[in-house]
mmCIF file of C-alpha atoms in Angstrom:
data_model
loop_
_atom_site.group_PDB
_atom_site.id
_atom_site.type_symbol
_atom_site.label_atom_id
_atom_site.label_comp_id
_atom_site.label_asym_id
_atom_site.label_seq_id
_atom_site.Cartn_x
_atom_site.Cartn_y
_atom_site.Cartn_z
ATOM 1 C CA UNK A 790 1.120 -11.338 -27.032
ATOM 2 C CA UNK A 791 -1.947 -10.231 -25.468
ATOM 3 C CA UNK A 792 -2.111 -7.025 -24.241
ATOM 4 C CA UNK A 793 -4.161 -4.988 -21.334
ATOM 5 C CA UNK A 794 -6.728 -2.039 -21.767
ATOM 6 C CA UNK A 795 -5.387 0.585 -19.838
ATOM 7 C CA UNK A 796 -9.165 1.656 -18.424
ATOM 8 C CA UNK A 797 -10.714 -1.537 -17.890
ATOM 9 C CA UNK A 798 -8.089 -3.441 -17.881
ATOM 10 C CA UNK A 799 -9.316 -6.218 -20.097
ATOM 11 C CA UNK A 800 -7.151 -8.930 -22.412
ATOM 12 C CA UNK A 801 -7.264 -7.468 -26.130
ATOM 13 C CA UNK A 802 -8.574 -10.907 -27.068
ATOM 14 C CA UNK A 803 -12.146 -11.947 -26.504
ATOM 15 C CA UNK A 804 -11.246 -15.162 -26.048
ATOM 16 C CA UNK A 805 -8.702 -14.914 -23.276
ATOM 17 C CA UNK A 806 -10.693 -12.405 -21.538
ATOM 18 C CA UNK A 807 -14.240 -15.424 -21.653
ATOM 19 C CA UNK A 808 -11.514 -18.082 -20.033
ATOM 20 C CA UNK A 809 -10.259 -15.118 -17.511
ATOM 21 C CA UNK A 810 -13.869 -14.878 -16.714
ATOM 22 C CA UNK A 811 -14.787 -18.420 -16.727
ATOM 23 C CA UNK A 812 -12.128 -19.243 -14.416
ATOM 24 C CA UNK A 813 -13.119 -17.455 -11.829
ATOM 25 C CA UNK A 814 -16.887 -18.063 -12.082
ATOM 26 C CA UNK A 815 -16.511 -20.731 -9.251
ATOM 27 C CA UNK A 816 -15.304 -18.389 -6.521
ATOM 28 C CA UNK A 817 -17.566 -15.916 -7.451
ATOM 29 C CA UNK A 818 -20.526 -18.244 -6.982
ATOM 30 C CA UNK A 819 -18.991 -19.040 -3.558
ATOM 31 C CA UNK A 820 -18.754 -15.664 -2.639
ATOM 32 C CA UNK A 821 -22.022 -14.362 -3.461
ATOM 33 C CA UNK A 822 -23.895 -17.364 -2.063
ATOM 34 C CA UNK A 823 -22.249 -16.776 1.391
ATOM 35 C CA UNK A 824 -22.554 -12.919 1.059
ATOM 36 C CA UNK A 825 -26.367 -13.584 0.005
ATOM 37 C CA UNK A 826 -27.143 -15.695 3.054
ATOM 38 C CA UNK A 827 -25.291 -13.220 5.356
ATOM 39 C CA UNK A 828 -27.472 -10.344 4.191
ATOM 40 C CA UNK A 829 -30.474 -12.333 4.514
ATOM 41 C CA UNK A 830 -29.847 -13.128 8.051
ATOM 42 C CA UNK A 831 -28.546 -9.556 8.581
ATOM 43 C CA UNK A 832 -31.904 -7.750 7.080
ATOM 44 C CA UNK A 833 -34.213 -10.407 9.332
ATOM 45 C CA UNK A 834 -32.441 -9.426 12.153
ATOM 46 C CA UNK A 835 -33.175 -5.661 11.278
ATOM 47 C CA UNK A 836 -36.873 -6.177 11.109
ATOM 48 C CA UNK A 837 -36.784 -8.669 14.283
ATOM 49 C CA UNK A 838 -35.409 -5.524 16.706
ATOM 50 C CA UNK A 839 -38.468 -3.787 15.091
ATOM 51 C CA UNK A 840 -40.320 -6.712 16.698
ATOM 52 C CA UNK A 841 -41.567 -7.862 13.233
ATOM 53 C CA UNK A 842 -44.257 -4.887 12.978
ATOM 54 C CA UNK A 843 -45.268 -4.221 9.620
ATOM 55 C CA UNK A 844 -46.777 -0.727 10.614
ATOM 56 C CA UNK A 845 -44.497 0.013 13.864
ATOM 57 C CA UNK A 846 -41.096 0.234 14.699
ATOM 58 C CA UNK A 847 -40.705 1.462 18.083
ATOM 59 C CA UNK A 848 -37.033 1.367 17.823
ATOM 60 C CA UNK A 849 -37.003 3.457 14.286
ATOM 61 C CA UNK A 850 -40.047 5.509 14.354
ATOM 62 C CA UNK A 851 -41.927 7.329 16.763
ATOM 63 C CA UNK A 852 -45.438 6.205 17.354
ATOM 64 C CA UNK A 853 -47.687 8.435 15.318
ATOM 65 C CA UNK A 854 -50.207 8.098 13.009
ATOM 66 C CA UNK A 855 -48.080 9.760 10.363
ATOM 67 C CA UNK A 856 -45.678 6.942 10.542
ATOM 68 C CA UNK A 857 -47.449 4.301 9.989
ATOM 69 C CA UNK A 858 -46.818 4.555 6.355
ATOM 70 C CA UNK A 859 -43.251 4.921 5.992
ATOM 71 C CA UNK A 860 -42.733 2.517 8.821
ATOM 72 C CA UNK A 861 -45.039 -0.010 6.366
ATOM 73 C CA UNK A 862 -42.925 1.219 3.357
ATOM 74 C CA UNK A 863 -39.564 0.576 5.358
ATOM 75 C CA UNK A 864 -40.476 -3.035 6.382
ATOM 76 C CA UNK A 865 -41.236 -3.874 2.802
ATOM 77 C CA UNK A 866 -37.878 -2.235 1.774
ATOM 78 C CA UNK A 867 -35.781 -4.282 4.504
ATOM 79 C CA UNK A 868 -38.298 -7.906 2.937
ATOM 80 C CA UNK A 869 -37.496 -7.305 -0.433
ATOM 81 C CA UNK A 870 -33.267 -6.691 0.481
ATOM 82 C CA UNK A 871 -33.782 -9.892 2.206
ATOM 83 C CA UNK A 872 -35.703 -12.040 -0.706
ATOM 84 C CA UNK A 873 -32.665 -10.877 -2.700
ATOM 85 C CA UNK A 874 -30.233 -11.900 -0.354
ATOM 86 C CA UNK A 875 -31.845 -15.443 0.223
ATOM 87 C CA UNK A 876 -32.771 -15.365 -3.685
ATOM 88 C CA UNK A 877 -29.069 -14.767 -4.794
ATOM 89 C CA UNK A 878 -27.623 -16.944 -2.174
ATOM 90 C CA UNK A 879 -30.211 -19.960 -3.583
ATOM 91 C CA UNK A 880 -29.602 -19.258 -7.263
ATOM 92 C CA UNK A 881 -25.642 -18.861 -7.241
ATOM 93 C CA UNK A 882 -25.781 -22.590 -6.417
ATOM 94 C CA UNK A 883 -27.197 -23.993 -9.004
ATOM 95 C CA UNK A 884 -25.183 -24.938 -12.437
ATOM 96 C CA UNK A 885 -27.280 -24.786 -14.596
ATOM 97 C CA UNK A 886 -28.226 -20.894 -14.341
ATOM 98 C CA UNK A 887 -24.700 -20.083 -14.307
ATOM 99 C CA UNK A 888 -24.324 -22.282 -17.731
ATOM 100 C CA UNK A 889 -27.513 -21.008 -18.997
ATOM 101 C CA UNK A 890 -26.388 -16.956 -18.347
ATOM 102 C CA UNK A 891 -22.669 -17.444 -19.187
ATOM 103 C CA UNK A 892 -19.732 -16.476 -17.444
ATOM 104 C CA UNK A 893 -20.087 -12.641 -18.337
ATOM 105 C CA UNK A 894 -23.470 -12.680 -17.474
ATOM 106 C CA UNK A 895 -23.005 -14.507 -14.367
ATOM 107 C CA UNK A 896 -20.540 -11.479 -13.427
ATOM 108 C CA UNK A 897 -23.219 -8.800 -14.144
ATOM 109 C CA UNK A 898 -25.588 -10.381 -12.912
ATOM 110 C CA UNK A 899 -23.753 -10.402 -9.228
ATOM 111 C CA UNK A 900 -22.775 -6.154 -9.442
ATOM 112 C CA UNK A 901 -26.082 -5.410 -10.561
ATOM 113 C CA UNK A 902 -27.242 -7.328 -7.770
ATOM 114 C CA UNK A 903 -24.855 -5.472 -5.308
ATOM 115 C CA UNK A 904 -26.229 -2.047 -6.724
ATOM 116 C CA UNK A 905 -29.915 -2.979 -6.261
ATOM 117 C CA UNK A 906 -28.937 -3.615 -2.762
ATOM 118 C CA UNK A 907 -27.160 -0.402 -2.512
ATOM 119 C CA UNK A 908 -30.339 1.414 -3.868
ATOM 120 C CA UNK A 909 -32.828 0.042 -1.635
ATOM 121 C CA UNK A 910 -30.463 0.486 1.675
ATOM 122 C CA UNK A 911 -30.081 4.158 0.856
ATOM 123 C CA UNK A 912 -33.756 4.461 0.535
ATOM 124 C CA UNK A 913 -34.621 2.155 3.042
ATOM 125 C CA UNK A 914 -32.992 4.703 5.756
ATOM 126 C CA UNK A 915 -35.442 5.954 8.384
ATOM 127 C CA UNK A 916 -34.649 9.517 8.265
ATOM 128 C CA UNK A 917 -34.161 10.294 4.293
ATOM 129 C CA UNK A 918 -37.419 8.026 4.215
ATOM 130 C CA UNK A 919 -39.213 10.239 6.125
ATOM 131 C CA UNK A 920 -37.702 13.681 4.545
ATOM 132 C CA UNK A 921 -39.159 12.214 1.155
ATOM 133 C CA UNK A 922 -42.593 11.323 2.733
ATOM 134 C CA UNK A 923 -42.833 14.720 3.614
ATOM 135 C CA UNK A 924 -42.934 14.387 7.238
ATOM 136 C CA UNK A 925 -40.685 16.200 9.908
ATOM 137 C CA UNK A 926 -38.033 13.546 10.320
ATOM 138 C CA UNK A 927 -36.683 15.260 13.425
ATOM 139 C CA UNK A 928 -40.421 14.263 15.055
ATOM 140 C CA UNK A 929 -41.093 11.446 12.756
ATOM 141 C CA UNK A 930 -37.433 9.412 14.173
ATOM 142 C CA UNK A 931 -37.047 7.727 17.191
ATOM 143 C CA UNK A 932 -33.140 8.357 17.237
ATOM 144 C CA UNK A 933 -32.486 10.823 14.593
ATOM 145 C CA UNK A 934 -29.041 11.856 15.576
ATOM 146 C CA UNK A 935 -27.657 8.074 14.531
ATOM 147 C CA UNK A 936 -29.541 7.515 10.664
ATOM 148 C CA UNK A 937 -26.734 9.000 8.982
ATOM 149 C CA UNK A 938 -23.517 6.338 10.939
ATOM 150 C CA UNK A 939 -25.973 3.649 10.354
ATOM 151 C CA UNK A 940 -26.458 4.570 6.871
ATOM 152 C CA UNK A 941 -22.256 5.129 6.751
ATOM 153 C CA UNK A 942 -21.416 1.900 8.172
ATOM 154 C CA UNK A 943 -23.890 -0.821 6.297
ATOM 155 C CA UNK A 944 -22.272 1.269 3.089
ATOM 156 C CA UNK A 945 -18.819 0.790 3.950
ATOM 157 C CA UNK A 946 -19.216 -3.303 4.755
ATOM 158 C CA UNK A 947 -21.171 -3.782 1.578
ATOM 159 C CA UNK A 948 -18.470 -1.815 -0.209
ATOM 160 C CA UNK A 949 -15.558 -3.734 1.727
ATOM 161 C CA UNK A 950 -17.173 -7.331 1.288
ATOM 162 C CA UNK A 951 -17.854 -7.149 -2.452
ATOM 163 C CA UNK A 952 -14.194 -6.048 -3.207
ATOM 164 C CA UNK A 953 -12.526 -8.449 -0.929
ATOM 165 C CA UNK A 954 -14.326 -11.290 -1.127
ATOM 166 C CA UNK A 955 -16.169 -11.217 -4.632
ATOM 167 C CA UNK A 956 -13.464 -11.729 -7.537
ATOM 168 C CA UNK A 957 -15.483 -9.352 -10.043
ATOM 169 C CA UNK A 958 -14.010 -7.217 -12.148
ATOM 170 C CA UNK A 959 -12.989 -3.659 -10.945
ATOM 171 C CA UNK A 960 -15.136 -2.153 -14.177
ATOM 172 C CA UNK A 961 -17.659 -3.603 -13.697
ATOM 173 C CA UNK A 962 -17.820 -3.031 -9.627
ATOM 174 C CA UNK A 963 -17.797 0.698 -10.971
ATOM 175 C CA UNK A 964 -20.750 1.570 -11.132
ATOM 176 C CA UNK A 965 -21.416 0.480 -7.739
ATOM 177 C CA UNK A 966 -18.969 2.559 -6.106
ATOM 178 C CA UNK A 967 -20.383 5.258 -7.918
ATOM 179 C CA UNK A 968 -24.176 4.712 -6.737
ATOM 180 C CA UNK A 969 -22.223 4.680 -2.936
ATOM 181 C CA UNK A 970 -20.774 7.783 -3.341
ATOM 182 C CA UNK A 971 -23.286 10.250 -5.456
ATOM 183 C CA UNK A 972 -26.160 8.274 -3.813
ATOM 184 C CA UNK A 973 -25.178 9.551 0.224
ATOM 185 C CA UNK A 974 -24.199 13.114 -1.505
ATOM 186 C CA UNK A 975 -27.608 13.095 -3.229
ATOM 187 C CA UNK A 976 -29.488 12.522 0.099
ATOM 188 C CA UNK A 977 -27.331 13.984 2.684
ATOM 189 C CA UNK A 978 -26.924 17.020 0.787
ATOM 190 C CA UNK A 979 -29.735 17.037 -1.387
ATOM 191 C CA UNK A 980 -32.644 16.122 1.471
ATOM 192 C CA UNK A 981 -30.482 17.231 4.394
ATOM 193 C CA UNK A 982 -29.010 14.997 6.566
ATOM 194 C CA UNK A 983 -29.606 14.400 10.378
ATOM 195 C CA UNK A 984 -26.421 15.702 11.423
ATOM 196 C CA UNK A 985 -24.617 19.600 11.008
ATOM 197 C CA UNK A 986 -23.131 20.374 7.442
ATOM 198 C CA UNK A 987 -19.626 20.135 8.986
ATOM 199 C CA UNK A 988 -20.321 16.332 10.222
ATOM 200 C CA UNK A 989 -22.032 15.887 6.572
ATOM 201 C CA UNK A 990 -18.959 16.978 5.096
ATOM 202 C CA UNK A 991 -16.168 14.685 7.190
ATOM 203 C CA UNK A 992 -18.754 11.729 6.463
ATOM 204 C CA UNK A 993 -18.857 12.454 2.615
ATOM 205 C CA UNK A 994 -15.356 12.809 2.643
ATOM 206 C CA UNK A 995 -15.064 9.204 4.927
ATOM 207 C CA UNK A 996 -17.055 7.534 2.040
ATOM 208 C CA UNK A 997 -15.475 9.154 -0.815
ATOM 209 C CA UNK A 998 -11.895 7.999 0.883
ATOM 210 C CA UNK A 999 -12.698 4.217 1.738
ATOM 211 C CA UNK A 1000 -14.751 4.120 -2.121
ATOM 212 C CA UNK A 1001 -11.631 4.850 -3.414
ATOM 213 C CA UNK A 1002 -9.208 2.872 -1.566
ATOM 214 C CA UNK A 1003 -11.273 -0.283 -2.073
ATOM 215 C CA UNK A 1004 -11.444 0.680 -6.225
ATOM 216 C CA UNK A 1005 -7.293 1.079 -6.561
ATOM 217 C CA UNK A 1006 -7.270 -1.794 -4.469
ATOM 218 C CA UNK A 1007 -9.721 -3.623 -6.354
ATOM 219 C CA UNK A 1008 -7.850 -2.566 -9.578
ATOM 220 C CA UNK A 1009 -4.470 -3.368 -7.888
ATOM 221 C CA UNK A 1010 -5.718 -7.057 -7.243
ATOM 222 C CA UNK A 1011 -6.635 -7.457 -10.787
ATOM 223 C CA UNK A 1012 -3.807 -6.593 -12.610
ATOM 224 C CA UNK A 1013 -1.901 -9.195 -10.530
ATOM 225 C CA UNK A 1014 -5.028 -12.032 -11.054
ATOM 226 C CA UNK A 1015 -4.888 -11.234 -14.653
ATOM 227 C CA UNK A 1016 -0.690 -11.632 -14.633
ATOM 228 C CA UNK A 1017 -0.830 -14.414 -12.737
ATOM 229 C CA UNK A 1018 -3.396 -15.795 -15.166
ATOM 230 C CA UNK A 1019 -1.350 -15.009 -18.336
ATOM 231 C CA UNK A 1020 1.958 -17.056 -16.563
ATOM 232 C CA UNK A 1021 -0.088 -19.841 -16.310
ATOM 233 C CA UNK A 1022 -1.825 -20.081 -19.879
ATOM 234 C CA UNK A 1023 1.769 -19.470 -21.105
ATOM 235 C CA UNK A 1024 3.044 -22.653 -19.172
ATOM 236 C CA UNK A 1025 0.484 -24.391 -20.113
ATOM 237 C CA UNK A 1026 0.813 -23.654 -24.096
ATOM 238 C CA UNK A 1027 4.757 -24.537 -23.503
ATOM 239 C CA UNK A 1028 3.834 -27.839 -21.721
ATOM 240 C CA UNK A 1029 1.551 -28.935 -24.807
ATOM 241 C CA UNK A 1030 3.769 -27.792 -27.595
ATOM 242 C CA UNK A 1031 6.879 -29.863 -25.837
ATOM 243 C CA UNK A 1032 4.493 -32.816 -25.515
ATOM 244 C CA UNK A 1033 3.259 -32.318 -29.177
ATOM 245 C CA UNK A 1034 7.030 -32.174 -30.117
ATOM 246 C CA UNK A 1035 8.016 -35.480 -28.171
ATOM 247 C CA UNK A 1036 5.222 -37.513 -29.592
ATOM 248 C CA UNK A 1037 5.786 -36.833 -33.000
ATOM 249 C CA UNK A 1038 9.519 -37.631 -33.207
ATOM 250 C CA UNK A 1039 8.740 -40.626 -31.126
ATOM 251 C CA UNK A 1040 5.569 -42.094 -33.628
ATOM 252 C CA UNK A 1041 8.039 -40.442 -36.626
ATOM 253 C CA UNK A 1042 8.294 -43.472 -39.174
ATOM 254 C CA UNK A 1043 11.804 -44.803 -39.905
ATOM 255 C CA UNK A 1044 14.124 -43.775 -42.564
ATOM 256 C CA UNK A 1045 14.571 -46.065 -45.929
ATOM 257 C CA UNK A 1046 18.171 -48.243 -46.189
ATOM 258 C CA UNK A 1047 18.879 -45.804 -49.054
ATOM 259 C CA UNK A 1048 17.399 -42.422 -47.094
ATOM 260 C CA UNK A 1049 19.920 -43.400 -44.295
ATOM 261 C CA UNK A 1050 23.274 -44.010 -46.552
ATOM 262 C CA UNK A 1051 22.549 -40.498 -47.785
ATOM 263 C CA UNK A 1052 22.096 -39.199 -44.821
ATOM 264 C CA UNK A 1053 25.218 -40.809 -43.344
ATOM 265 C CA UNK A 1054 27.319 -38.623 -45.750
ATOM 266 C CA UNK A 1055 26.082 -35.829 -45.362
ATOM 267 C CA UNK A 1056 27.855 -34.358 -42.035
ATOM 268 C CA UNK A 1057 26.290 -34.197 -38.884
ATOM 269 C CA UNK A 1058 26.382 -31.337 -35.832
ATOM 270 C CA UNK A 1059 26.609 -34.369 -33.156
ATOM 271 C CA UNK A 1060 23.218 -34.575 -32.072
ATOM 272 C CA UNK A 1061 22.067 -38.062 -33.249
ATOM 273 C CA UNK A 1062 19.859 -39.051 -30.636
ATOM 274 C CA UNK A 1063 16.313 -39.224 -29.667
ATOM 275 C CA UNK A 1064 16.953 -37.015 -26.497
ATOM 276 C CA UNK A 1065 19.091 -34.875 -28.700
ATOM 277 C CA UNK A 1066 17.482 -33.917 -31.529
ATOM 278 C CA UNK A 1067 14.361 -32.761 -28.467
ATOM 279 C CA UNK A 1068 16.209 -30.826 -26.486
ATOM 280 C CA UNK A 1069 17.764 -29.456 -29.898
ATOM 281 C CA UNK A 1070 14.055 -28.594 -30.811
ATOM 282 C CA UNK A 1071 12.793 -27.363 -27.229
ATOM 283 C CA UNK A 1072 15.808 -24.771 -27.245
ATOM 284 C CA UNK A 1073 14.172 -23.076 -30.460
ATOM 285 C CA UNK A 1074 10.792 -22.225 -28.558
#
């Protein structure tokens, strides 16, 4: 039968695994269309409490000169999220792409997505912005003391979405959860965060938790979808193989006047009908 790799829990044979895949490329698209829209909307909505400045943002960064930059750089970070929300949402609709790339592709194609999006929130964040800019992010913030939850929280419903509602496979969502959890470390550790080492340490720990609850139950979700798949293939080969056996004893040619006096002396087991001999053969699967 086929079997499961332990690690990334894929079927043994390549062709299984393309028709696991290709079965679920449907919900996928669904998913990442809707998710796609949603952080469209979500990213607009950022830049309209900025008041759609593209060098201020009176509710992010203070109003100085030396802002002006990074404020500019952050605007065009929170666009470009946005073209690849609407962009994704757009091109997980149409057919054709998702014939054209394949149902493996199709899958990467949605995580890398997800980990662009990843990267360019945890750059996008005023305060780590500002520490690699050079600039005094204590001055250089308008609400320093609140980077890091925001940061914490967009992280955890990207994470939480893309495992719930996006059927892709736990390996290849792995990398993803990695960027999450070495990309806050990097930063908040790295750059300093904008709160005490002890609160940098609970958050770090928060992420590191809820990464790895949403990977075992990811992973958990899986082995059941892949199980579940397996029962049904198996029914399915059962259902064609009984068919298979029922038309060929029905369109089986009949026996010769001689075939059948030979036959008649040779003794029988009792099973002489149609129905019979069927049942006789479905009991040997």
């Amino acid at each position: 039968g086929v079997e499961l790799d332990f690690w990334t829990l894929r079927f043994d044979d390549a062709s299984t695994e393309r028709a696991f895949l290709l079965s679920r490329q449907d919900m996928i698209a669904s998913a990442g269309r809707t998710l796609g829209i949603l952080l469209f909307l979500c990213e607009v909505g950022t830049w309209w409490s900025s008041g759609f400045a593209w060098r201020t943002s009176k509710n992010t960064f203070t109003h100085d000169s030396s802002t002006v930059g990074v404020a500019l750089l952050r605007n065009v970070l929170l666009i470009l999220t946005a073209s690849i929300g609407l962009f994704c949402g757009v091109l997980f609709h149409v057919r054709r792409f998702r014939r054209w790339i394949g149902p493996l592709g199709f899958e990467l194609y949605g995580a890398s997505m997800l980990l662009f999006v990843i990267l360019l929130l945890l750059f996008a964040n005023p305060w780590y912005l500002s520490l690699m800019a050079g600039l005094d992010a204590k001055v250089a913030c308008a609400s320093p003391g609140t980077e890091d939850l925001y940061l914490l929280l967009t992280l955890d419903v990207i994470l939480t979405a893309s495992h719930i509602a996006v059927p892709i496979r736990w390996f290849t969502l792995l990398p993803m959860q990695l960027t999450v959890v070495f990309g806050y470390g990097i930063l908040a550790f790295g750059l300093g965060g904008a709160m005490p080492i002890k609160n940098l340490t609970s958050n770090m720990g928060t992420i590191v938790v809820l990464t790895f609850a949403s990977s075992l139950g990811r992973r958990f979700a899986e082995v059941q979808e892949r199980s579940a798949f397996m029962r049904v293939v198996k029914e399915r080969s059962l259902r064609v193989e009984a068919e298979f056996k029922l038309e060929t004893s029905v369109l089986s040619p009949p026996q010769s006047k001689e075939h059948r006096d030979d036959a008649a002396s040779v003794p029988t087991t009792g099973v002489t009908d149609l129905t019979g001999r069927l049942f006789e053969d479905l009991d040997r699967l």
